[in-house]
CSV table of C-alpha atoms in Angstrom, one decimal:
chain,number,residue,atom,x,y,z
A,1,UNK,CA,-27.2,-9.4,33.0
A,2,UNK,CA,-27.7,-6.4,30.7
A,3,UNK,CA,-23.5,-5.4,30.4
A,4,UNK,CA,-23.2,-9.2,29.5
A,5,UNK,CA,-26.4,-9.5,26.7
A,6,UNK,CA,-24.5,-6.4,25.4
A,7,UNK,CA,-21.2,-7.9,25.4
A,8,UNK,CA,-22.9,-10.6,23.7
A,9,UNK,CA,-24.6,-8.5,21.4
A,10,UNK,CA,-22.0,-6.0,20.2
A,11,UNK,CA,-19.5,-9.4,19.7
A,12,UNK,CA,-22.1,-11.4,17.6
A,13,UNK,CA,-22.4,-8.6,15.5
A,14,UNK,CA,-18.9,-8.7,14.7
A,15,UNK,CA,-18.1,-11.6,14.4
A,16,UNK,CA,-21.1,-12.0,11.7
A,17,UNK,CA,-19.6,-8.8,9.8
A,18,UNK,CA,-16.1,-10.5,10.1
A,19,UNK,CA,-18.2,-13.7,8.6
A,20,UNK,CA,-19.3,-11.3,5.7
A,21,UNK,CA,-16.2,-9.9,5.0
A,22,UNK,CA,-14.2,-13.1,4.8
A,23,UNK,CA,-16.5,-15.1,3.1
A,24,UNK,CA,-15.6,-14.2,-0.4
A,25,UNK,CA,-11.8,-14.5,0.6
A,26,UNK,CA,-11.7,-18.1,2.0
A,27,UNK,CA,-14.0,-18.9,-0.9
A,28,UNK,CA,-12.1,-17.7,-3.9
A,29,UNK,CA,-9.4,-19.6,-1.7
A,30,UNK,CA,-11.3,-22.6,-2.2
A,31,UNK,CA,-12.0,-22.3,-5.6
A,32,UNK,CA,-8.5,-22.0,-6.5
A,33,UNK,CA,-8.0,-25.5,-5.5
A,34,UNK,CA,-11.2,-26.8,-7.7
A,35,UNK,CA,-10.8,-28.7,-11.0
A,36,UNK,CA,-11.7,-26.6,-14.1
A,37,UNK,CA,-15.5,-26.4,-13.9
A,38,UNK,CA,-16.1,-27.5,-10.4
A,39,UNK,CA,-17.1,-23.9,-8.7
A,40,UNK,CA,-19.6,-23.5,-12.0
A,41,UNK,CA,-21.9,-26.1,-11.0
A,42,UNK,CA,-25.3,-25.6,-8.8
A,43,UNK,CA,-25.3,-24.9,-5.5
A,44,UNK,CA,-21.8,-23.9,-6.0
A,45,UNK,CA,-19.8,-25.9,-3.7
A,46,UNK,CA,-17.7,-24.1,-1.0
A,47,UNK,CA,-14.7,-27.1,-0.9
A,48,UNK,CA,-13.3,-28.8,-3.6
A,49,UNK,CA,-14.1,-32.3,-3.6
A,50,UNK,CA,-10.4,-33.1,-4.8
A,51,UNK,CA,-8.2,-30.2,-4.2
A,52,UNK,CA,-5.1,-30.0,-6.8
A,53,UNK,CA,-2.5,-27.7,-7.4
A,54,UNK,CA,-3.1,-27.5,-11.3
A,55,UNK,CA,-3.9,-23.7,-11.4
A,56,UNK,CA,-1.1,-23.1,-9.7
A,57,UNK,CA,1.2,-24.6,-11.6
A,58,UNK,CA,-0.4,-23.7,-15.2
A,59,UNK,CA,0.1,-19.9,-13.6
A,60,UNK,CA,3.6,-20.5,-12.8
A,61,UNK,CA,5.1,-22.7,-15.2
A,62,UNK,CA,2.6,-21.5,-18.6
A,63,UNK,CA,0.9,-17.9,-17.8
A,64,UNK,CA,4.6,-16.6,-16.5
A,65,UNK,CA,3.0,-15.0,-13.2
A,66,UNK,CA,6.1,-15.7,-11.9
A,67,UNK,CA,7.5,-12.9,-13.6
A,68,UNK,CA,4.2,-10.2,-12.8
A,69,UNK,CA,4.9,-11.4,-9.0
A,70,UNK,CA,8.7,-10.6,-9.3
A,71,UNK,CA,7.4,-6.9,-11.2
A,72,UNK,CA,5.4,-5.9,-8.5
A,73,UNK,CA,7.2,-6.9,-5.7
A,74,UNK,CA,9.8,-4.5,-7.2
A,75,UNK,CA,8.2,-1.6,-8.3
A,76,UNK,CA,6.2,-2.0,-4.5
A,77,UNK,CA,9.8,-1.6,-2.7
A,78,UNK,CA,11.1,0.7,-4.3
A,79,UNK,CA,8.3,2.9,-4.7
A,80,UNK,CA,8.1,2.3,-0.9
A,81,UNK,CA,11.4,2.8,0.3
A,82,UNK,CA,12.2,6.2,-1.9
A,83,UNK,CA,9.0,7.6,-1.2
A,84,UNK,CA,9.1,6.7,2.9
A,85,UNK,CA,12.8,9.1,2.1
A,86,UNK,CA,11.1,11.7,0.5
A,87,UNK,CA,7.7,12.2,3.0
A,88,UNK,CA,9.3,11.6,6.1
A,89,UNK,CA,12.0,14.8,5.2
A,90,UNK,CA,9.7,17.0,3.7
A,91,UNK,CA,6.8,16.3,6.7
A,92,UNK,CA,9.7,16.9,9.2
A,93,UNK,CA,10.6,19.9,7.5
A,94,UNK,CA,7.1,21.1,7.5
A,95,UNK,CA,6.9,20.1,11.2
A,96,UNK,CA,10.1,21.7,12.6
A,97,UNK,CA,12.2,23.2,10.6
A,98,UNK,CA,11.8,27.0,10.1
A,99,UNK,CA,11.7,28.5,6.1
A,100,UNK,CA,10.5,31.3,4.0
A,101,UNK,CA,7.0,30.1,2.9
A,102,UNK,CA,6.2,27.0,4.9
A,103,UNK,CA,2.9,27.9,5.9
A,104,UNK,CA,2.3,28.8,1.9
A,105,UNK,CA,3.8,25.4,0.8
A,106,UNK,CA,2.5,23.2,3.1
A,107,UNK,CA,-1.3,24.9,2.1
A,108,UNK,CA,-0.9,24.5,-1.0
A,109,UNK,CA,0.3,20.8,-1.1
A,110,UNK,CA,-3.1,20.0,0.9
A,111,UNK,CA,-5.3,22.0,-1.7
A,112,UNK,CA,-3.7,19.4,-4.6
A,113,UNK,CA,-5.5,16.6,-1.8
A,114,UNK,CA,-8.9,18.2,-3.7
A,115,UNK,CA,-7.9,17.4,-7.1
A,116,UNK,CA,-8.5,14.1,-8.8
A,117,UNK,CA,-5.2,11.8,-9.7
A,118,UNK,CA,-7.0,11.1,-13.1
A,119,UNK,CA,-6.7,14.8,-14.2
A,120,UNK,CA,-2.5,14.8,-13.9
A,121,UNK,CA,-2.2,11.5,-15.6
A,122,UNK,CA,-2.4,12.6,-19.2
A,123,UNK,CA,-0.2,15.5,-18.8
A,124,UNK,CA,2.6,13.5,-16.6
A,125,UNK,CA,2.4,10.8,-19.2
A,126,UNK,CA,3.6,13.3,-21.6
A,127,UNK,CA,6.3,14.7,-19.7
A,128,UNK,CA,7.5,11.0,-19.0
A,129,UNK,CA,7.2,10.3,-22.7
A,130,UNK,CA,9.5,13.6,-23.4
A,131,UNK,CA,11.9,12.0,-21.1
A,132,UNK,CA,12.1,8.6,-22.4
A,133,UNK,CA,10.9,6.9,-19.7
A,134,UNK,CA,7.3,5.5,-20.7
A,135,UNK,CA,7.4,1.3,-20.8
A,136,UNK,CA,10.1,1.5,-18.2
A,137,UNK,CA,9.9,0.8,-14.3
A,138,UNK,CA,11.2,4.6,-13.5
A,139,UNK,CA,7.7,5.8,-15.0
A,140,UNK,CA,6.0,4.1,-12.4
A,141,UNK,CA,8.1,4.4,-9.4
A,142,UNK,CA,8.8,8.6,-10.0
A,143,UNK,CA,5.4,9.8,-9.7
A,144,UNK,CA,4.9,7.8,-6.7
A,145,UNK,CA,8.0,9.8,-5.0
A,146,UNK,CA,6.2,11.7,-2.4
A,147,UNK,CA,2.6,11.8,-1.8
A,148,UNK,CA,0.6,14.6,-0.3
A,149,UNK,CA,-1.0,12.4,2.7
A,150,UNK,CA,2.2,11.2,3.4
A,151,UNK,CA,4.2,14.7,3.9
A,152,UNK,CA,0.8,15.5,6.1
A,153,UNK,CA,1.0,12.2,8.3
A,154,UNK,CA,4.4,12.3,9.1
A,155,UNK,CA,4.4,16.2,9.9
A,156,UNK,CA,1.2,15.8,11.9
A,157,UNK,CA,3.3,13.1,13.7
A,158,UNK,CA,6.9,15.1,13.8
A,159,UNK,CA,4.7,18.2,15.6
A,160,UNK,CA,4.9,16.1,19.0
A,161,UNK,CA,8.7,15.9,19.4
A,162,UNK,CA,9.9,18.3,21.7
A,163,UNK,CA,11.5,21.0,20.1
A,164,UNK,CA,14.0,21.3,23.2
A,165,UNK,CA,15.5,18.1,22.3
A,166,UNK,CA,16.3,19.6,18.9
A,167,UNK,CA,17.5,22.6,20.2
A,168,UNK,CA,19.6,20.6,22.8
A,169,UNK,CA,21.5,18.6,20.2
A,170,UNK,CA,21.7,21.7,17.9
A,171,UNK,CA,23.5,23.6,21.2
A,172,UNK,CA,26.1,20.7,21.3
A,173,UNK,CA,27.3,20.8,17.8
A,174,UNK,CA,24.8,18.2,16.2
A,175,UNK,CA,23.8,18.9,12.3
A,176,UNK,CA,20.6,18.7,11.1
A,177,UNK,CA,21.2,15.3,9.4
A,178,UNK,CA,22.4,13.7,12.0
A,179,UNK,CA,19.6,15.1,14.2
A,180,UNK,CA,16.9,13.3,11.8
A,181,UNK,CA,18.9,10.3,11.9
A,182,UNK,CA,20.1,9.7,15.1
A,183,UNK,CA,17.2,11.3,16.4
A,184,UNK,CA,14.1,12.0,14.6
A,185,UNK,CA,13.7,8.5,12.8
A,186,UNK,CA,13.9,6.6,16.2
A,187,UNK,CA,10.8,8.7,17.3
A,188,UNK,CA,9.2,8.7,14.1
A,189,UNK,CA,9.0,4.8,13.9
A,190,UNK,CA,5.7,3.6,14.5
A,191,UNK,CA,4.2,6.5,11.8
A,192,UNK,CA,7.6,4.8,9.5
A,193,UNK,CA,5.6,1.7,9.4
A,194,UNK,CA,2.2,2.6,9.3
A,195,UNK,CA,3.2,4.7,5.9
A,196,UNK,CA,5.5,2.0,5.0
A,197,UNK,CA,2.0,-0.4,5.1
A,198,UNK,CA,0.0,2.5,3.1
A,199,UNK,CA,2.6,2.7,0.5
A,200,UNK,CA,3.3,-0.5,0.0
A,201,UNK,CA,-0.2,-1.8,-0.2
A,202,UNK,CA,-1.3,1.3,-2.6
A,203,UNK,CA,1.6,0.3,-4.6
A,204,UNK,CA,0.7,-2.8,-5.0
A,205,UNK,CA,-2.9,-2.7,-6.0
A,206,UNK,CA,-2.2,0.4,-8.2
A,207,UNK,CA,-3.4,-0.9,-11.5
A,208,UNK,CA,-4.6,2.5,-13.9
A,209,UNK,CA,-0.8,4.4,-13.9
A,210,UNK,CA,1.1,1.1,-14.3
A,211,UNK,CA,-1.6,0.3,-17.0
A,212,UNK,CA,-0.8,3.3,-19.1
A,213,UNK,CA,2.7,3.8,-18.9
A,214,UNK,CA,4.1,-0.3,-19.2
A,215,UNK,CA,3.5,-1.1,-22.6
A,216,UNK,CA,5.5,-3.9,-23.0
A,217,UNK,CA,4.0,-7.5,-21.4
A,218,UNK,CA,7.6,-8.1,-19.7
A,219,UNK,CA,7.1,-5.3,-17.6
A,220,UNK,CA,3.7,-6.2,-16.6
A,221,UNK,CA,2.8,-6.0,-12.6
A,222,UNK,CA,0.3,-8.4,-11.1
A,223,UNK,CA,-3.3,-6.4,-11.1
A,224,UNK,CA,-2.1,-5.8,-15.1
A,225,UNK,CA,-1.1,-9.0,-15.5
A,226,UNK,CA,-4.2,-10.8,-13.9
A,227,UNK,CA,-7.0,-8.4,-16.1
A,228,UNK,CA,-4.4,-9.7,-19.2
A,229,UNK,CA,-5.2,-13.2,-18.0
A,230,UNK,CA,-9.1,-12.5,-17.7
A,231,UNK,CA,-9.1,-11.5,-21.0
A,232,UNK,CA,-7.8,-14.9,-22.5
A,233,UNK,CA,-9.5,-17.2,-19.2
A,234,UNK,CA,-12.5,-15.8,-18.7
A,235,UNK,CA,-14.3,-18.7,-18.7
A,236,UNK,CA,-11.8,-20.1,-16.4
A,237,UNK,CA,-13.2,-19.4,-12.7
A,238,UNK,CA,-10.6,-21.8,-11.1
A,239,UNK,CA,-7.5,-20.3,-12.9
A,240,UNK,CA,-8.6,-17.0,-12.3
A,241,UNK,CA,-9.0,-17.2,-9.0
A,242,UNK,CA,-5.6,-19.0,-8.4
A,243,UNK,CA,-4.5,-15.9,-9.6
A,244,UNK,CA,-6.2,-13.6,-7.3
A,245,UNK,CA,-5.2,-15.6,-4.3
A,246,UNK,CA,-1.3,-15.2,-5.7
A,247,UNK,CA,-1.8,-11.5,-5.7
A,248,UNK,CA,-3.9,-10.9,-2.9
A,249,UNK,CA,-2.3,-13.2,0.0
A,250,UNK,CA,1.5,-11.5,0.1
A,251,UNK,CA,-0.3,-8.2,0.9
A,252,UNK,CA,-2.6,-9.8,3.0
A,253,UNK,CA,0.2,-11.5,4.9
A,254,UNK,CA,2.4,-8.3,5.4
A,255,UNK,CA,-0.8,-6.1,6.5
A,256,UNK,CA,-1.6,-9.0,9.2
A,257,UNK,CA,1.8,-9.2,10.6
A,258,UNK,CA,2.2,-5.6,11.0
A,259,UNK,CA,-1.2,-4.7,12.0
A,260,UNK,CA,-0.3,-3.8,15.4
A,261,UNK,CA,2.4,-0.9,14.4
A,262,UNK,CA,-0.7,0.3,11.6
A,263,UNK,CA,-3.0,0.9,13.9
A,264,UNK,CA,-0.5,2.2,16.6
A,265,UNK,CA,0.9,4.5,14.3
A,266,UNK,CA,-2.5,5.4,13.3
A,267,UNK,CA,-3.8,6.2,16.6
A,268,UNK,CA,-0.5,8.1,18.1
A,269,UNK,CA,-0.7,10.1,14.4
A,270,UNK,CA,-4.2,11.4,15.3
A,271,UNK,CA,-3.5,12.3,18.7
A,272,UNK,CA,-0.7,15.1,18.2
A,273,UNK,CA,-1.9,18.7,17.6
């Protein structure tokens, strides 16, 4: 009986952490489907007496969230896409590829993991304000190029592939782009999503850099756009929360459906030496 009470045990306890951790999901859910004023009444109620689409549709058709949605989905995929490019070449470089000063670069990329993002922002603002590029979508997406953990994830992952595989298509003639592409990204594909996930999701909840290089409202993402709305709603609990579900659930949605490749990815990534 004891393996059993443990079993019981150990999967009470997380179910009641899942319990906690969801609770304030599927009720801003509900709330988002209250009338104006409902969720302020005490107790708070946890369903809407009469659920309505209003927030929604005074997000959509009067806030223009439409258009913050549309921003972020954007600068999300392409930050994603050109920085996947950039990290998984430069970790499979680190990883197999022999230069003068790898082991110097690749050290010194993981010392800038020790330094705060805050302390480049002013500086890189400035050099993006030199180039004309402040209040424009390639302000945000260029910083966000290559990242650090990135280059070390995928070379972390790249150290496992045999290097006589390499060495057997170099033999017959094969050049070193077609050798990552033919047969490098096929191996590298469960880290490819897993950093496709990171990216995307860090992407999309990035709020401070968006924040202080978009200037004008048309350009606005989602996290800018919903603290713009909390400003002029803030007594609006119901519309407010519409809004969080509109920015939380796509993310939500991709991160659930791909779970099984993040944590695969994950776990084959800490296993190689």
């Amino acid at each position: 009986m004891r393996p059993r009470l443990a079993s019981w045990t150990i999967n009470g306890l997380l179910l009641a952490g899942s319990a906690v951790a969801l609770f304030p999901l599927a009720w801003m859910l509900s709330v988002s489907f209250m009338h104006p004023g409902d969720s302020g009444s005490l107790p708070p109620p946890l369903l809407p007496a009469d659920a309505t689409l209003a927030n929604y549709r005074t997000l959509f058709l009067r806030v223009g969230i439409g258009g913050y949605l549309a921003n972020s989905l954007a600068v999300s995929t392409a930050i994603t896409v050109l920085s996947l490019a950039f990290n998984l070449m430069a970790g499979y470089a680190f990883a197999k590829l022999r230069f003068r000063g790898r082991t110097a670069v690749f050290r010194a990329l993981i010392g800038g993991l020790v330094i705060p993002a805050q302390v480049a922002m002013l500086p890189l603002f400035l050099l993006l304000k030199y180039l004309g590029l402040v209040n424009s979508y390639a302000g945000v997406v260029l910083p966000a190029l290559a990242s650090v953990f990135g280059i070390f994830l995928v070379r972390q992952y790249a150290r496992g592939i045999p290097r006589e595989l390499l060495e057997a298509a170099r033999m017959d003639g094969a050049g070193e782009v077609w050798i990552f592409v033919r047969i490098v990204l096929p191996l590298l594909r469960p880290i490819v999503v897993t950093l496709a996930i990171i990216t995307f999701l860090t992407a999309w909840n990035d709020f401070m850099w968006p924040l202080i290089v978009l200037t004008g409202q048309d350009h606005y993402t989602l996290p800018i756009g919903l603290a713009s709305l909390a400003r002029e709603h803030a007594r609006d609990t119901e519309l407010m929360m519409a809004g969080a579900v509109v920015t939380v659930l796509p993310v939500l949605a991709l991160f659930l459906a791909l779970q099984r490749y993040y944590l695969q990815g994950l776990l084959l990534g800490s296993m190689k030496r």
